PDB file of C-alpha atoms and ligand atoms in Angstrom:
ATOM      1  CA  MET V   1     124.036 114.252  81.049  1.00 97.00           C
ATOM      2  CA  LYS V   2     126.321 111.890  82.930  1.00 98.00           C
ATOM      3  CA  ILE V   3     125.206 108.346  83.659  1.00 98.00           C
ATOM      4  CA  ARG V   4     127.143 106.335  86.205  1.00 98.00           C
ATOM      5  CA  PHE V   5     126.490 102.636  86.631  1.00 98.00           C
ATOM      6  CA  LEU V   6     126.539 102.019  90.380  1.00 98.00           C
ATOM      7  CA  GLY V   7     125.671  98.355  89.900  1.00 98.00           C
ATOM      8  CA  THR V   8     124.986  96.039  86.958  1.00 98.00           C
ATOM      9  CA  GLY V   9     124.301  92.689  88.659  1.00 98.00           C
ATOM     10  CA  THR V  10     121.182  90.653  89.314  1.00 98.00           C
ATOM     11  CA  SER V  11     119.580  90.141  92.733  1.00 97.00           C
ATOM     12  CA  THR V  12     122.391  87.987  94.159  1.00 97.00           C
ATOM     13  CA  GLY V  13     125.187  90.248  92.932  1.00 97.00           C
ATOM     14  CA  ASN V  14     128.332  88.808  91.357  1.00 97.00           C
ATOM     15  CA  PRO V  15     130.182  86.923  92.699  1.00 98.00           C
ATOM     16  CA  GLU V  16     127.382  84.870  94.177  1.00 97.00           C
ATOM     17  CA  MET V  17     128.233  83.817  97.717  1.00 97.00           C
ATOM     18  CA  GLY V  18     129.904  80.428  97.706  1.00 97.00           C
ATOM     19  CA  CYS V  19     130.031  80.044  93.938  1.00 98.00           C
ATOM     20  CA  ARG V  20     133.309  78.934  92.327  1.00 98.00           C
ATOM     21  CA  CYS V  21     132.283  79.332  88.669  1.00 98.00           C
ATOM     22  CA  GLU V  22     134.593  81.095  86.208  1.00 98.00           C
ATOM     23  CA  VAL V  23     132.610  84.364  86.399  1.00 98.00           C
ATOM     24  CA  CYS V  24     132.440  84.420  90.206  1.00 98.00           C
ATOM     25  CA  THR V  25     136.198  83.758  90.470  1.00 98.00           C
ATOM     26  CA  SER V  26     137.177  86.012  87.546  1.00 98.00           C
ATOM     27  CA  ARG V  27     139.896  88.599  88.194  1.00 97.00           C
ATOM     28  CA  ASP V  28     138.368  90.931  85.624  1.00 98.00           C
ATOM     29  CA  LYS V  29     136.808  93.738  87.673  1.00 98.00           C
ATOM     30  CA  ARG V  30     134.018  93.964  85.122  1.00 98.00           C
ATOM     31  CA  ASP V  31     132.750  90.554  86.253  1.00 98.00           C
ATOM     32  CA  GLN V  32     132.180  91.838  89.794  1.00 98.00           C
ATOM     33  CA  ARG V  33     128.753  93.379  89.888  1.00 98.00           C
ATOM     34  CA  PHE V  34     126.805  95.149  92.630  1.00 98.00           C
ATOM     35  CA  ARG V  35     123.010  95.106  92.501  1.00 98.00           C
ATOM     36  CA  ALA V  36     121.640  97.183  89.598  1.00 98.00           C
ATOM     37  CA  SER V  37     121.371 100.959  89.985  1.00 98.00           C
ATOM     38  CA  VAL V  38     122.381 104.117  88.109  1.00 98.00           C
ATOM     39  CA  LEU V  39     123.123 107.684  89.130  1.00 98.00           C
ATOM     40  CA  ILE V  40     122.162 110.377  86.621  1.00 98.00           C
ATOM     41  CA  GLU V  41     123.526 113.886  86.609  1.00 98.00           C
ATOM     42  CA  THR V  42     121.784 116.347  84.357  1.00 98.00           C
ATOM     43  CA  GLU V  43     121.531 120.150  84.438  1.00 97.00           C
ATOM     44  CA  GLY V  44     123.295 120.103  87.798  1.00 96.00           C
ATOM     45  CA  LYS V  45     120.676 117.764  89.328  1.00 98.00           C
ATOM     46  CA  LYS V  46     121.371 114.306  90.700  1.00 98.00           C
ATOM     47  CA  ILE V  47     118.835 111.540  90.287  1.00 98.00           C
ATOM     48  CA  LEU V  48     119.275 107.977  91.501  1.00 98.00           C
ATOM     49  CA  ILE V  49     117.396 105.068  89.921  1.00 98.00           C
ATOM     50  CA  ASP V  50     116.858 102.281  92.448  1.00 98.00           C
ATOM     51  CA  CYS V  51     118.579 101.987  95.795  1.00 98.00           C
ATOM     52  CA  GLY V  52     119.566  98.371  96.412  1.00 98.00           C
ATOM     53  CA  PRO V  53     121.414  96.702  99.274  1.00 98.00           C
ATOM     54  CA  ASP V  54     124.830  97.731  97.863  1.00 98.00           C
ATOM     55  CA  PHE V  55     123.966 101.448  97.915  1.00 98.00           C
ATOM     56  CA  ARG V  56     126.347 102.301 100.760  1.00 98.00           C
ATOM     57  CA  MET V  57     129.406 100.761  99.096  1.00 98.00           C
ATOM     58  CA  GLN V  58     128.378 102.174  95.722  1.00 98.00           C
ATOM     59  CA  MET V  59     128.174 105.684  97.135  1.00 98.00           C
ATOM     60  CA  LEU V  60     131.442 105.401  99.060  1.00 98.00           C
ATOM     61  CA  LYS V  61     133.151 104.597  95.746  1.00 97.00           C
ATOM     62  CA  THR V  62     131.318 107.394  93.915  1.00 97.00           C
ATOM     63  CA  LEU V  63     132.049 110.038  96.573  1.00 97.00           C
ATOM     64  CA  GLU V  64     135.795 109.391  96.273  1.00 96.00           C
ATOM     65  CA  THR V  65     135.774 111.280  92.978  1.00 94.00           C
ATOM     66  CA  ASP V  66     132.541 113.263  93.061  1.00 94.00           C
ATOM     67  CA  TYR V  67     131.654 114.612  96.492  1.00 95.00           C
ATOM     68  CA  PHE V  68     128.023 115.594  97.070  1.00 94.00           C
ATOM     69  CA  MET V  69     125.494 114.952  99.846  1.00 94.00           C
ATOM     70  CA  HIS V  70     122.279 115.851  98.086  1.00 95.00           C
ATOM     71  CA  LEU V  71     120.054 113.873  95.776  1.00 97.00           C
ATOM     72  CA  ASP V  72     117.247 115.596  93.906  1.00 98.00           C
ATOM     73  CA  GLY V  73     115.233 112.406  93.743  1.00 98.00           C
ATOM     74  CA  VAL V  74     115.247 108.641  93.839  1.00 98.00           C
ATOM     75  CA  LEU V  75     113.203 106.815  91.197  1.00 98.00           C
ATOM     76  CA  VAL V  76     112.201 103.302  92.252  1.00 98.00           C
ATOM     77  CA  THR V  77     111.358 100.815  89.492  1.00 98.00           C
ATOM     78  CA  HIS V  78     109.714  98.220  91.739  1.00 98.00           C
ATOM     79  CA  GLU V  79     109.600  96.786  95.229  1.00 97.00           C
ATOM     80  CA  HIS V  80     112.027  93.851  94.968  1.00 97.00           C
ATOM     81  CA  TYR V  81     114.755  93.914  97.593  1.00 97.00           C
ATOM     82  CA  ASP V  82     117.625  94.273  95.105  1.00 98.00           C
ATOM     83  CA  HIS V  83     116.057  97.640  94.116  1.00 98.00           C
ATOM     84  CA  VAL V  84     115.006  99.026  97.522  1.00 98.00           C
ATOM     85  CA  GLY V  85     117.212  97.286 100.095  1.00 98.00           C
ATOM     86  CA  GLY V  86     119.435 100.383 100.553  1.00 98.00           C
ATOM     87  CA  LEU V  87     116.733 102.960 101.222  1.00 98.00           C
ATOM     88  CA  ASP V  88     117.617 103.137 104.919  1.00 97.00           C
ATOM     89  CA  ASP V  89     121.134 104.222 103.969  1.00 97.00           C
ATOM     90  CA  LEU V  90     119.711 107.365 102.379  1.00 97.00           C
ATOM     91  CA  ARG V  91     119.702 108.748 105.928  1.00 95.00           C
ATOM     92  CA  THR V  92     122.991 110.571 105.375  1.00 94.00           C
ATOM     93  CA  PHE V  93     121.531 112.299 102.300  1.00 96.00           C
ATOM     94  CA  GLY V  94     118.421 113.465 104.171  1.00 93.00           C
ATOM     95  CA  ARG V  95     120.079 115.444 106.942  1.00 91.00           C
ATOM     96  CA  GLU V  96     119.273 118.874 105.499  1.00 91.00           C
ATOM     97  CA  LYS V  97     116.215 118.113 103.440  1.00 94.00           C
ATOM     98  CA  ALA V  98     114.002 115.050 102.964  1.00 96.00           C
ATOM     99  CA  VAL V  99     115.072 112.704 100.159  1.00 98.00           C
ATOM    100  CA  ARG V 100     112.208 112.479  97.687  1.00 98.00           C
ATOM    101  CA  ILE V 101     111.374 108.993  96.472  1.00 98.00           C
ATOM    102  CA  TYR V 102     109.204 108.595  93.370  1.00 98.00           C
ATOM    103  CA  THR V 103     107.396 105.349  92.761  1.00 98.00           C
ATOM    104  CA  GLU V 104     103.937 103.947  92.046  1.00 98.00           C
ATOM    105  CA  ASP V 105     101.382 103.441  94.783  1.00 98.00           C
ATOM    106  CA  TYR V 106     101.777  99.715  95.461  1.00 97.00           C
ATOM    107  CA  VAL V 107     105.547 100.106  95.736  1.00 98.00           C
ATOM    108  CA  ALA V 108     105.169 103.091  98.078  1.00 98.00           C
ATOM    109  CA  GLU V 109     102.862 100.958 100.212  1.00 98.00           C
ATOM    110  CA  ALA V 110     105.417  98.118 100.299  1.00 98.00           C
ATOM    111  CA  ILE V 111     108.151 100.562 101.374  1.00 98.00           C
ATOM    112  CA  ARG V 112     105.922 101.948 104.144  1.00 97.00           C
ATOM    113  CA  THR V 113     105.184  98.445 105.396  1.00 97.00           C
ATOM    114  CA  ARG V 114     108.829  97.405 105.413  1.00 96.00           C
ATOM    115  CA  MET V 115     110.121 100.594 107.020  1.00 96.00           C
ATOM    116  CA  PRO V 116     107.328 101.660 109.405  1.00 95.00           C
ATOM    117  CA  TYR V 117     109.785 103.539 111.656  1.00 94.00           C
ATOM    118  CA  VAL V 118     110.536 105.985 108.813  1.00 95.00           C
ATOM    119  CA  PHE V 119     106.946 107.059 108.301  1.00 93.00           C
ATOM    120  CA  GLU V 120     105.556 107.143 111.849  1.00 90.00           C
ATOM    121  CA  GLU V 121     104.091 110.382 113.071  1.00 87.00           C
ATOM    122  CA  HIS V 122     106.408 110.547 116.071  1.00 86.00           C
ATOM    123  CA  LYS V 123     109.724 109.459 114.668  1.00 84.00           C
ATOM    124  CA  TYR V 124     112.660 108.134 116.576  1.00 84.00           C
ATOM    125  CA  PRO V 125     115.495 110.675 116.239  1.00 83.00           C
ATOM    126  CA  GLY V 126     117.925 109.892 113.433  1.00 86.00           C
ATOM    127  CA  VAL V 127     115.640 107.806 111.231  1.00 92.00           C
ATOM    128  CA  PRO V 128     116.016 108.385 107.484  1.00 94.00           C
ATOM    129  CA  ASN V 129     114.307 111.560 106.307  1.00 95.00           C
ATOM    130  CA  LEU V 130     112.417 110.204 103.291  1.00 97.00           C
ATOM    131  CA  GLU V 131     109.396 111.553 101.449  1.00 96.00           C
ATOM    132  CA  LEU V 132     107.316 109.205  99.276  1.00 97.00           C
ATOM    133  CA  HIS V 133     105.862 110.688  96.094  1.00 98.00           C
ATOM    134  CA  THR V 134     103.382 108.488  94.260  1.00 98.00           C
ATOM    135  CA  ILE V 135     103.636 108.545  90.467  1.00 98.00           C
ATOM    136  CA  GLU V 136     101.416 107.255  87.704  1.00 98.00           C
ATOM    137  CA  ASN V 137     102.186 106.288  84.154  1.00 98.00           C
ATOM    138  CA  LYS V 138     102.560 109.864  82.979  1.00 98.00           C
ATOM    139  CA  PRO V 139     105.419 112.387  82.869  1.00 98.00           C
ATOM    140  CA  PHE V 140     106.462 114.143  86.061  1.00 98.00           C
ATOM    141  CA  PHE V 141     109.253 116.502  87.134  1.00 98.00           C
ATOM    142  CA  VAL V 142     112.088 116.101  89.608  1.00 98.00           C
ATOM    143  CA  SER V 143     113.727 119.478  90.343  1.00 98.00           C
ATOM    144  CA  GLY V 144     112.636 120.639  86.894  1.00 98.00           C
ATOM    145  CA  ILE V 145     113.865 117.526  85.045  1.00 98.00           C
ATOM    146  CA  GLU V 146     111.146 115.741  83.089  1.00 98.00           C
ATOM    147  CA  ILE V 147     110.876 112.009  83.777  1.00 98.00           C
ATOM    148  CA  ILE V 148     108.756 109.772  81.559  1.00 98.00           C
ATOM    149  CA  PRO V 149     107.755 106.470  83.182  1.00 98.00           C
ATOM    150  CA  VAL V 150     107.582 103.463  80.851  1.00 98.00           C
ATOM    151  CA  ARG V 151     105.351 100.543  81.819  1.00 98.00           C
ATOM    152  CA  LEU V 152     107.240  97.243  81.759  1.00 98.00           C
ATOM    153  CA  MET V 153     106.212  93.743  82.745  1.00 96.00           C
ATOM    154  CA  HIS V 154     108.453  91.737  85.108  1.00 95.00           C
ATOM    155  CA  ALA V 155     106.657  88.458  84.353  1.00 93.00           C
ATOM    156  CA  LYS V 156     103.197  89.399  85.720  1.00 95.00           C
ATOM    157  CA  LEU V 157     104.366  92.285  87.902  1.00 96.00           C
ATOM    158  CA  PRO V 158     103.867  95.754  86.409  1.00 97.00           C
ATOM    159  CA  ILE V 159     107.006  97.828  87.017  1.00 98.00           C
ATOM    160  CA  PHE V 160     108.415 101.101  85.674  1.00 98.00           C
ATOM    161  CA  GLY V 161     111.361 102.006  83.515  1.00 98.00           C
ATOM    162  CA  PHE V 162     112.254 105.673  83.084  1.00 98.00           C
ATOM    163  CA  ARG V 163     113.153 107.956  80.200  1.00 98.00           C
ATOM    164  CA  ILE V 164     115.069 111.198  80.879  1.00 98.00           C
ATOM    165  CA  GLY V 165     115.840 113.194  77.729  1.00 97.00           C
ATOM    166  CA  ASN V 166     117.257 110.780  75.169  1.00 97.00           C
ATOM    167  CA  PHE V 167     118.291 108.250  77.807  1.00 98.00           C
ATOM    168  CA  ALA V 168     116.129 105.360  79.012  1.00 98.00           C
ATOM    169  CA  TYR V 169     116.730 102.868  81.809  1.00 98.00           C
ATOM    170  CA  LEU V 170     114.668  99.684  81.584  1.00 98.00           C
ATOM    171  CA  THR V 171     115.512  96.945  84.039  1.00 98.00           C
ATOM    172  CA  ASP V 172     113.952  93.680  85.233  1.00 97.00           C
ATOM    173  CA  LEU V 173     111.569  93.440  82.330  1.00 98.00           C
ATOM    174  CA  LYS V 174     110.389  90.368  80.527  1.00 97.00           C
ATOM    175  CA  THR V 175     108.075  92.177  78.116  1.00 97.00           C
ATOM    176  CA  ILE V 176     107.033  95.706  77.115  1.00 98.00           C
ATOM    177  CA  PRO V 177     103.365  96.435  76.383  1.00 98.00           C
ATOM    178  CA  GLU V 178     103.018  97.409  72.717  1.00 98.00           C
ATOM    179  CA  GLU V 179     101.625 100.886  73.467  1.00 98.00           C
ATOM    180  CA  GLU V 180     104.758 101.868  75.421  1.00 98.00           C
ATOM    181  CA  TYR V 181     107.178 101.691  72.465  1.00 98.00           C
ATOM    182  CA  ASP V 182     106.204 105.190  71.281  1.00 98.00           C
ATOM    183  CA  LYS V 183     107.934 106.588  74.397  1.00 98.00           C
ATOM    184  CA  LEU V 184     111.174 104.892  73.386  1.00 98.00           C
ATOM    185  CA  GLN V 185     111.700 106.498  69.993  1.00 98.00           C
ATOM    186  CA  GLY V 186     114.821 108.494  69.170  1.00 98.00           C
ATOM    187  CA  LEU V 187     116.958 107.311  72.104  1.00 98.00           C
ATOM    188  CA  ASP V 188     120.680 107.995  72.204  1.00 98.00           C
ATOM    189  CA  ILE V 189     121.254 105.558  75.058  1.00 98.00           C
ATOM    190  CA  LEU V 190     119.114 102.630  76.110  1.00 98.00           C
ATOM    191  CA  VAL V 191     120.013 100.587  79.188  1.00 98.00           C
ATOM    192  CA  ILE V 192     118.163  97.272  79.242  1.00 98.00           C
ATOM    193  CA  ASN V 193     118.324  94.069  81.265  1.00 98.00           C
ATOM    194  CA  ALA V 194     119.822  90.804  79.982  1.00 98.00           C
ATOM    195  CA  LEU V 195     120.141  88.132  82.664  1.00 96.00           C
ATOM    196  CA  MET V 196     121.961  85.313  80.885  1.00 95.00           C
ATOM    197  CA  PRO V 197     121.828  83.250  77.671  1.00 95.00           C
ATOM    198  CA  ARG V 198     119.216  80.886  79.139  1.00 95.00           C
ATOM    199  CA  GLU V 199     115.470  81.532  79.315  1.00 93.00           C
ATOM    200  CA  HIS V 200     114.112  82.918  82.633  1.00 94.00           C
ATOM    201  CA  ILE V 201     110.511  83.330  83.684  1.00 93.00           C
ATOM    202  CA  ALA V 202     110.703  86.962  84.802  1.00 93.00           C
ATOM    203  CA  HIS V 203     113.751  88.428  83.040  1.00 95.00           C
ATOM    204  CA  GLN V 204     114.864  88.801  79.445  1.00 96.00           C
ATOM    205  CA  ASN V 205     117.693  86.564  78.345  1.00 97.00           C
ATOM    206  CA  ILE V 206     120.398  87.959  76.049  1.00 98.00           C
ATOM    207  CA  GLU V 207     118.575  87.118  72.804  1.00 98.00           C
ATOM    208  CA  GLN V 208     115.350  88.740  74.020  1.00 98.00           C
ATOM    209  CA  ALA V 209     117.251  91.882  75.050  1.00 98.00           C
ATOM    210  CA  LEU V 210     118.880  92.069  71.598  1.00 98.00           C
ATOM    211  CA  GLU V 211     115.487  91.687  69.984  1.00 98.00           C
ATOM    212  CA  GLN V 212     114.160  94.643  72.009  1.00 98.00           C
ATOM    213  CA  ILE V 213     117.215  96.685  71.056  1.00 98.00           C
ATOM    214  CA  ARG V 214     116.573  95.976  67.357  1.00 98.00           C
ATOM    215  CA  LYS V 215     112.956  97.019  67.784  1.00 98.00           C
ATOM    216  CA  ILE V 216     113.631 100.177  69.851  1.00 98.00           C
ATOM    217  CA  ASN V 217     116.695 101.029  67.731  1.00 98.00           C
ATOM    218  CA  PRO V 218     118.624 103.390  70.058  1.00 98.00           C
ATOM    219  CA  HIS V 219     121.929 104.878  68.952  1.00 98.00           C
ATOM    220  CA  HIS V 220     123.672 102.701  71.538  1.00 98.00           C
ATOM    221  CA  ALA V 221     122.494 100.126  74.096  1.00 98.00           C
ATOM    222  CA  TYR V 222     124.020  98.866  77.350  1.00 98.00           C
ATOM    223  CA  LEU V 223     123.080  95.583  78.985  1.00 98.00           C
ATOM    224  CA  THR V 224     122.582  95.440  82.759  1.00 98.00           C
ATOM    225  CA  HIS V 225     121.227  93.231  85.608  1.00 98.00           C
ATOM    226  CA  MET V 226     123.495  90.328  84.627  1.00 98.00           C
ATOM    227  CA  SER V 227     123.692  87.022  86.469  1.00 98.00           C
ATOM    228  CA  HIS V 228     126.942  85.078  86.942  1.00 97.00           C
ATOM    229  CA  ARG V 229     125.469  82.747  84.317  1.00 97.00           C
ATOM    230  CA  PHE V 230     125.722  85.575  81.772  1.00 97.00           C
ATOM    231  CA  GLY V 231     129.305  84.553  80.999  1.00 97.00           C
ATOM    232  CA  LEU V 232     132.631  86.386  81.228  1.00 98.00           C
ATOM    233  CA  HIS V 233     132.483  90.045  80.243  1.00 98.00           C
ATOM    234  CA  ALA V 234     135.569  89.758  78.004  1.00 98.00           C
ATOM    235  CA  VAL V 235     134.150  86.744  76.158  1.00 98.00           C
ATOM    236  CA  MET V 236     130.544  87.869  75.852  1.00 98.00           C
ATOM    237  CA  GLU V 237     131.267  91.387  74.581  1.00 98.00           C
ATOM    238  CA  LYS V 238     132.735  89.861  71.416  1.00 98.00           C
ATOM    239  CA  THR V 239     129.434  88.159  70.635  1.00 97.00           C
ATOM    240  CA  LEU V 240     127.353  91.364  70.614  1.00 98.00           C
ATOM    241  CA  PRO V 241     126.437  93.744  67.775  1.00 97.00           C
ATOM    242  CA  LYS V 242     128.527  96.938  67.478  1.00 97.00           C
ATOM    243  CA  ASN V 243     125.854  99.174  69.009  1.00 97.00           C
ATOM    244  CA  VAL V 244     125.514  97.026  72.162  1.00 98.00           C
ATOM    245  CA  SER V 245     127.872  97.058  75.160  1.00 98.00           C
ATOM    246  CA  ILE V 246     127.836  95.230  78.463  1.00 98.00           C
ATOM    247  CA  ALA V 247     127.693  97.805  81.242  1.00 98.00           C
ATOM    248  CA  PHE V 248     130.044  97.361  84.182  1.00 98.00           C
ATOM    249  CA  ASP V 249     130.164  98.847  87.682  1.00 98.00           C
ATOM    250  CA  GLU V 250     131.571 102.381  87.933  1.00 98.00           C
ATOM    251  CA  GLU V 251     131.358 102.854  84.161  1.00 98.00           C
ATOM    252  CA  GLU V 252     130.330 106.385  83.201  1.00 98.00           C
ATOM    253  CA  ILE V 253     128.679 107.542  80.028  1.00 97.00           C
ATOM    254  CA  LEU V 254     128.651 111.163  78.949  1.00 97.00           C
ATOM    255  CA  LEU V 255     125.724 112.196  76.832  1.00 93.00           C
ATOM    256  CA  ILE V 256     125.898 115.615  75.228  1.00 84.00           C
TER     257      ILE V 256
HETATM  258 ZN1  LIG U   1     116.183  93.059  90.052  1.00 85.63          ZN
HETATM  259 ZN1  LIG U   2     129.067  81.801  89.923  1.00 85.63          ZN
END
């Protein structure tokens, strides 16, 4: 399995427009973060998790080294714009076959409401060719690959994380319902959100993410969905336990 981080930033992206802080003006490429998303390649299938407003630029960079124009599926964690704002740009991937989007019913409804032109009966020529597949909190398959949804709480909003094999991607969570931890046993790689050192109402801060990592106990964990208030990558990585890394854009992990 290959995991490529397309974006590792929070909803504003880093740098934040107009901000002159040390992270936003850093020359370290790892401090420049697109909105959070990953591309998974496993058994020859390509699965995208979330499709935010930076999707087009993320894919242009990806296609420079790995050319493909087909996605087996797009898993959407929740309806917030930083996770769905690029769905319209999937149009180039849907030219031969509809792009299948997997998400829970209220998120599917939100997508339909925001993009009515995509789902009309008589479509305008050239609109994105997308197919919404509603999922529940139970395993499902995308081109033969088993996906296990994991219920997470983004403050009061129920959202999904996803487990594929021994890899799990959990973003935007504040808490995990106790009964979901069973699904997270025996992970090689856990990706989990850590916004910044400070407390936030809807996102884990760094300490809360580290606590989850201790509890879930994966072989290795990567932090994602960082704010510019997270701190400089080069400084913060020295403060973390050995089995925890800070993910950065365009980083790739190979899992055998
Ligand atoms: Zn987000
Ligand atoms: Zn800043």
